[in-house]
GROMACS .gro file of C-alpha atoms in nm:
model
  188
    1UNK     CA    1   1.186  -0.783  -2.580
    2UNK     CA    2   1.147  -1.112  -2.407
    3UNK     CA    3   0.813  -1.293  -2.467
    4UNK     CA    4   0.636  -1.460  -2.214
    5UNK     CA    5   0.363  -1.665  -2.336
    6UNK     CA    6   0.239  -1.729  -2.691
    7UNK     CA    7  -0.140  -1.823  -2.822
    8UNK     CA    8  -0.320  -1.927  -3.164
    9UNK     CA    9  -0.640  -1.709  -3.192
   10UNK     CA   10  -0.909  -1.932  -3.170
   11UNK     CA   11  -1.077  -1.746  -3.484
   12UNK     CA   12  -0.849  -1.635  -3.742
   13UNK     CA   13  -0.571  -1.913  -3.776
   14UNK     CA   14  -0.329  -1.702  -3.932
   15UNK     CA   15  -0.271  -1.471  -3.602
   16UNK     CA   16  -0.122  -1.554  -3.255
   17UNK     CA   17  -0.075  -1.359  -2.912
   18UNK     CA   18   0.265  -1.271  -2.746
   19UNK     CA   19   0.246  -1.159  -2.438
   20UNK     CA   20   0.574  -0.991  -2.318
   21UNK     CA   21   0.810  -0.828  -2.109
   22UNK     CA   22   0.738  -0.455  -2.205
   23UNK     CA   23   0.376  -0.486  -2.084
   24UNK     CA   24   0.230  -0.519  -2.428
   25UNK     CA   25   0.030  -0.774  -2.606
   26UNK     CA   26   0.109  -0.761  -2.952
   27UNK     CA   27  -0.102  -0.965  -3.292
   28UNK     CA   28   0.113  -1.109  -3.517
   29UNK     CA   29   0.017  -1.281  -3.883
   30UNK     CA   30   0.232  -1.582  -3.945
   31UNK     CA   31   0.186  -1.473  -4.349
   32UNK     CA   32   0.413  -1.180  -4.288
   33UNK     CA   33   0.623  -1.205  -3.905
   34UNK     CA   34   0.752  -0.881  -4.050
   35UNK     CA   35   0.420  -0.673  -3.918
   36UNK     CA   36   0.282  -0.590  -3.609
   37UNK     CA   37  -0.081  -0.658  -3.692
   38UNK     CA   38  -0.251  -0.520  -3.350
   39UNK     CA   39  -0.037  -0.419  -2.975
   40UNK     CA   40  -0.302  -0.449  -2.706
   41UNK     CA   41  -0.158  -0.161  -2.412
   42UNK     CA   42  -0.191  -0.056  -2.061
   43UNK     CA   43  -0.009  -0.307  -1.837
   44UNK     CA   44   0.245  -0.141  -1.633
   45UNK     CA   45   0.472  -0.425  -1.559
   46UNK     CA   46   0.529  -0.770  -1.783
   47UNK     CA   47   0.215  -0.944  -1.903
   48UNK     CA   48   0.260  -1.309  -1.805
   49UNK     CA   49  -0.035  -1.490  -1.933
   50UNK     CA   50  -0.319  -1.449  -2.196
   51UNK     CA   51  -0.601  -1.661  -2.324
   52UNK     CA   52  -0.843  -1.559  -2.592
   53UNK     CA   53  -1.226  -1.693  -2.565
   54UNK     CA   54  -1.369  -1.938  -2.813
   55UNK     CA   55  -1.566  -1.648  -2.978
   56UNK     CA   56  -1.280  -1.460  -3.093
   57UNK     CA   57  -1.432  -1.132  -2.915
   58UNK     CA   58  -1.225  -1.077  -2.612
   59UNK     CA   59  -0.907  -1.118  -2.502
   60UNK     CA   60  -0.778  -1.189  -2.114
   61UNK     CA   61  -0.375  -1.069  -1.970
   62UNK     CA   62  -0.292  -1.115  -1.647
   63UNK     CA   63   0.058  -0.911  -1.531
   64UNK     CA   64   0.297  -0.827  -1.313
   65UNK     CA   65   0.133  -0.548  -1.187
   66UNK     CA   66  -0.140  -0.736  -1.024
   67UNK     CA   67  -0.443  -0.664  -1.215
   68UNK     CA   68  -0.614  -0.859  -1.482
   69UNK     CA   69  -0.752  -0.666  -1.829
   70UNK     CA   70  -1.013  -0.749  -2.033
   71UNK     CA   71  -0.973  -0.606  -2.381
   72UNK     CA   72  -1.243  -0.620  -2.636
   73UNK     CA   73  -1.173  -0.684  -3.066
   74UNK     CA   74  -1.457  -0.436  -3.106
   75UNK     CA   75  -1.243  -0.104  -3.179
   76UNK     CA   76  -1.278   0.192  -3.001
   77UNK     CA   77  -1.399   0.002  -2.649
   78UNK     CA   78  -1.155   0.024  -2.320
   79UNK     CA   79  -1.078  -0.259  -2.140
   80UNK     CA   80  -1.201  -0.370  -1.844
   81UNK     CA   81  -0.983  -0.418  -1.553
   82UNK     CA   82  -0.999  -0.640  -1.281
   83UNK     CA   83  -0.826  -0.583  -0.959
   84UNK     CA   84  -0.856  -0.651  -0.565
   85UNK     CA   85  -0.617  -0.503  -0.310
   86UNK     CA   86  -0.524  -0.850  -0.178
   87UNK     CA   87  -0.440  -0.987  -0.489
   88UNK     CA   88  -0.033  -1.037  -0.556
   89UNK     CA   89   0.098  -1.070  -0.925
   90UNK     CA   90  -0.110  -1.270  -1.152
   91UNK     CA   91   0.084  -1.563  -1.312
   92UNK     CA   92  -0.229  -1.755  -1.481
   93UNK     CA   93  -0.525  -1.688  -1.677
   94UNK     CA   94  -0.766  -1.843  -1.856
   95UNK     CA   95  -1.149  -1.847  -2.007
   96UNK     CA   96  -1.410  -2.087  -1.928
   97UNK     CA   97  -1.563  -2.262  -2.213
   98UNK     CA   98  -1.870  -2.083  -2.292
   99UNK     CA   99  -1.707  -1.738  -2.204
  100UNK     CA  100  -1.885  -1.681  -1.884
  101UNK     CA  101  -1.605  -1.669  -1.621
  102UNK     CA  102  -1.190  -1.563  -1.579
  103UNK     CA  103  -1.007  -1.822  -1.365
  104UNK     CA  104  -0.701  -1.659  -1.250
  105UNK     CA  105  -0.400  -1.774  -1.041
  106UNK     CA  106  -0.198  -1.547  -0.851
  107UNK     CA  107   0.165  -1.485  -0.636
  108UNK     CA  108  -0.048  -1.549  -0.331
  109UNK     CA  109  -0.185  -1.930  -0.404
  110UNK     CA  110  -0.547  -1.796  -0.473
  111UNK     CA  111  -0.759  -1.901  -0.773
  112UNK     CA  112  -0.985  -1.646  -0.822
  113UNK     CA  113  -1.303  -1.647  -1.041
  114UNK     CA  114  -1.399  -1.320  -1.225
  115UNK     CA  115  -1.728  -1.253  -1.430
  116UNK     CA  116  -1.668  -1.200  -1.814
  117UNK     CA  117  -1.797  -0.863  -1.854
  118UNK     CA  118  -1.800  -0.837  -2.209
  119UNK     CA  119  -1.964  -1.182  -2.276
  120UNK     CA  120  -2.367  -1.149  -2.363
  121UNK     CA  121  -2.485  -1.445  -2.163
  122UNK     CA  122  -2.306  -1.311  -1.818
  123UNK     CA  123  -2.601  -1.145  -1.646
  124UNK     CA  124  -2.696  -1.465  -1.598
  125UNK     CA  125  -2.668  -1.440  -1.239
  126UNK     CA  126  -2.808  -1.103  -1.187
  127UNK     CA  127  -3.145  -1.165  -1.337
  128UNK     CA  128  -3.232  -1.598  -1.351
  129UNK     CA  129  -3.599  -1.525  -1.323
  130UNK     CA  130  -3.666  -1.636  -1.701
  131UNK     CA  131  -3.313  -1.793  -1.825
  132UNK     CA  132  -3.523  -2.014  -2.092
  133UNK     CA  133  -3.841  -2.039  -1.976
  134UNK     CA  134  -3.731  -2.212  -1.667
  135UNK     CA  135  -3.805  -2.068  -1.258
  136UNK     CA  136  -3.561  -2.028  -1.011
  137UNK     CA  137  -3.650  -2.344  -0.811
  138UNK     CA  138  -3.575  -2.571  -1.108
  139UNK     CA  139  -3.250  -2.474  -1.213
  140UNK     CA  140  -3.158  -2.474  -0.799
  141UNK     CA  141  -3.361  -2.698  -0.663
  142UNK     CA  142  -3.367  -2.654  -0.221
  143UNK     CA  143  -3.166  -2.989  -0.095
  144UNK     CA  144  -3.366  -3.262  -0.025
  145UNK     CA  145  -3.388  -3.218   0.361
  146UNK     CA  146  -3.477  -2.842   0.355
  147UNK     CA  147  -3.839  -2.933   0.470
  148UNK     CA  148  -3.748  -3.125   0.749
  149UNK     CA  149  -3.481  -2.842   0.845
  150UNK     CA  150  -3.762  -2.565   0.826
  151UNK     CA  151  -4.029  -2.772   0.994
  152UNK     CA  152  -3.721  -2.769   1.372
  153UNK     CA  153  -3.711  -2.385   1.297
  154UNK     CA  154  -4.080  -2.348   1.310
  155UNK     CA  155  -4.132  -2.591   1.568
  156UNK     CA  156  -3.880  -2.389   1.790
  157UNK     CA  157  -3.986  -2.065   1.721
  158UNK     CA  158  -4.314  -2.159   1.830
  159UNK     CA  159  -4.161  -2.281   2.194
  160UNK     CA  160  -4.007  -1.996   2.232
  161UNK     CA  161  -4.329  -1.802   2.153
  162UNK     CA  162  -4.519  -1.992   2.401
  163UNK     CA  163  -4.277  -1.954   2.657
  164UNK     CA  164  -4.339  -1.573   2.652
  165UNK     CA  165  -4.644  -1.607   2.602
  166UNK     CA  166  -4.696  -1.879   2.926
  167UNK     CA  167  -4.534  -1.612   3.137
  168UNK     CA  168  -4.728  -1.303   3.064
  169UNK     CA  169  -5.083  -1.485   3.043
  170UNK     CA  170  -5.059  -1.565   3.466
  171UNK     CA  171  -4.984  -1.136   3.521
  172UNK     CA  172  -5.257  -0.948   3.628
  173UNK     CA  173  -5.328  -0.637   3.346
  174UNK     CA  174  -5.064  -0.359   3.498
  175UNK     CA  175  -4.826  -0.513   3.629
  176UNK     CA  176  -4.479  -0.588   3.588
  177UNK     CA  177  -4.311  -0.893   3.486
  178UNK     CA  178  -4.029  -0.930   3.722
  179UNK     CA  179  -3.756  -1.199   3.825
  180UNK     CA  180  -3.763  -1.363   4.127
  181UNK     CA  181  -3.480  -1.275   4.355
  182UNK     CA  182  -3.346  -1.605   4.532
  183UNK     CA  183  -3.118  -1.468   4.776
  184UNK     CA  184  -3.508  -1.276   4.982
  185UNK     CA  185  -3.781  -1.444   5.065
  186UNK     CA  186  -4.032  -1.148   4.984
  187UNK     CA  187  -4.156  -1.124   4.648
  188UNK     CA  188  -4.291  -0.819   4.549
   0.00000   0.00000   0.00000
């Protein structure tokens, strides 16, 4: 059994993280390397990275076998697995900071960001109406030359409007608006 990478938890400083060859994770207690203390499962090929967030809850693997899993401490809870059909094998993971995000590098040179389902404050993005009393224009406030941008929109819109406009004002009610043919000299 050939490990891959190893990890300190972040929360109990007696345990670290192997990820290895089998497709395993396993929890070991440096008190007694005797004991398995938890094996995290369901990787079909070699786990090459791992990274634990800073609240101890979750735990990240990227493998071999192209997908990413996100498995929970909370017992009983399956893990979540991440996975796009472009995506080659994954050969780096880690966890942002305050939990929100999974950066992960693959075979195919792409960094890829994934949302940390399991983390509390990760809606954040699907409903920023009221993230601490704040409104959506002041956590993203519009770049400084928006207005100025809108105001050539408008302004063009209306010239086109008046255009059509201009050109169906001088027909009498009835009849047709038609194109002027230049090759005839009649113009019905």
């Amino acid at each position: 059994m050939r490990t891959n990478e190893i990890i300190w938890s972040k929360t109990d400083y007696w345990d670290f993280y192997t990820a290895n060859e089998n497709g395993n994770v396993y929890v070991f207690d440096i008190r007694k390397l005797g004991q398995i203390k938890k094996i995290y499962q369901g990787h079909v090929m070699a786990v090459t990275s791992l990274d634990e967030d800073d609240l101890g809850s979750s735990i990240v693997t990227g493998s071999l076998d192209s997908t990413l899993r996100l498995f929970s401490k909370v017992p009983h809870k399956k893990p979540y697995i991440y996975f796009t059909q472009r995506m080659k094998r994954v050969l780096s993971i880690s966890i942002s900071k305050d939990g929100k995000f999974i950066l992960s590098g693959s075979e195919d040179g792409n960094l890829r960001i994934w949302k940390n389902f399991f983390n509390k404050d990760s809606n954040f993005f699907i409903n920023y109406r009221n993230y601490n009393g704040y409104s959506k224009k002041e956590i993203f406030p519009p770049p400084p030359n928006l207005k100025n941008i809108l105001k050539i929109k408008e302004l063009l819109f209306k010239k086109k409007e008046n255009i059509k406009f201009n050109s169906r004002k001088h027909i009498l009610p009835g009849g047709i608006l038609k194109k002027k043919n230049l090759n005839s000299n009649k113009f019905f």
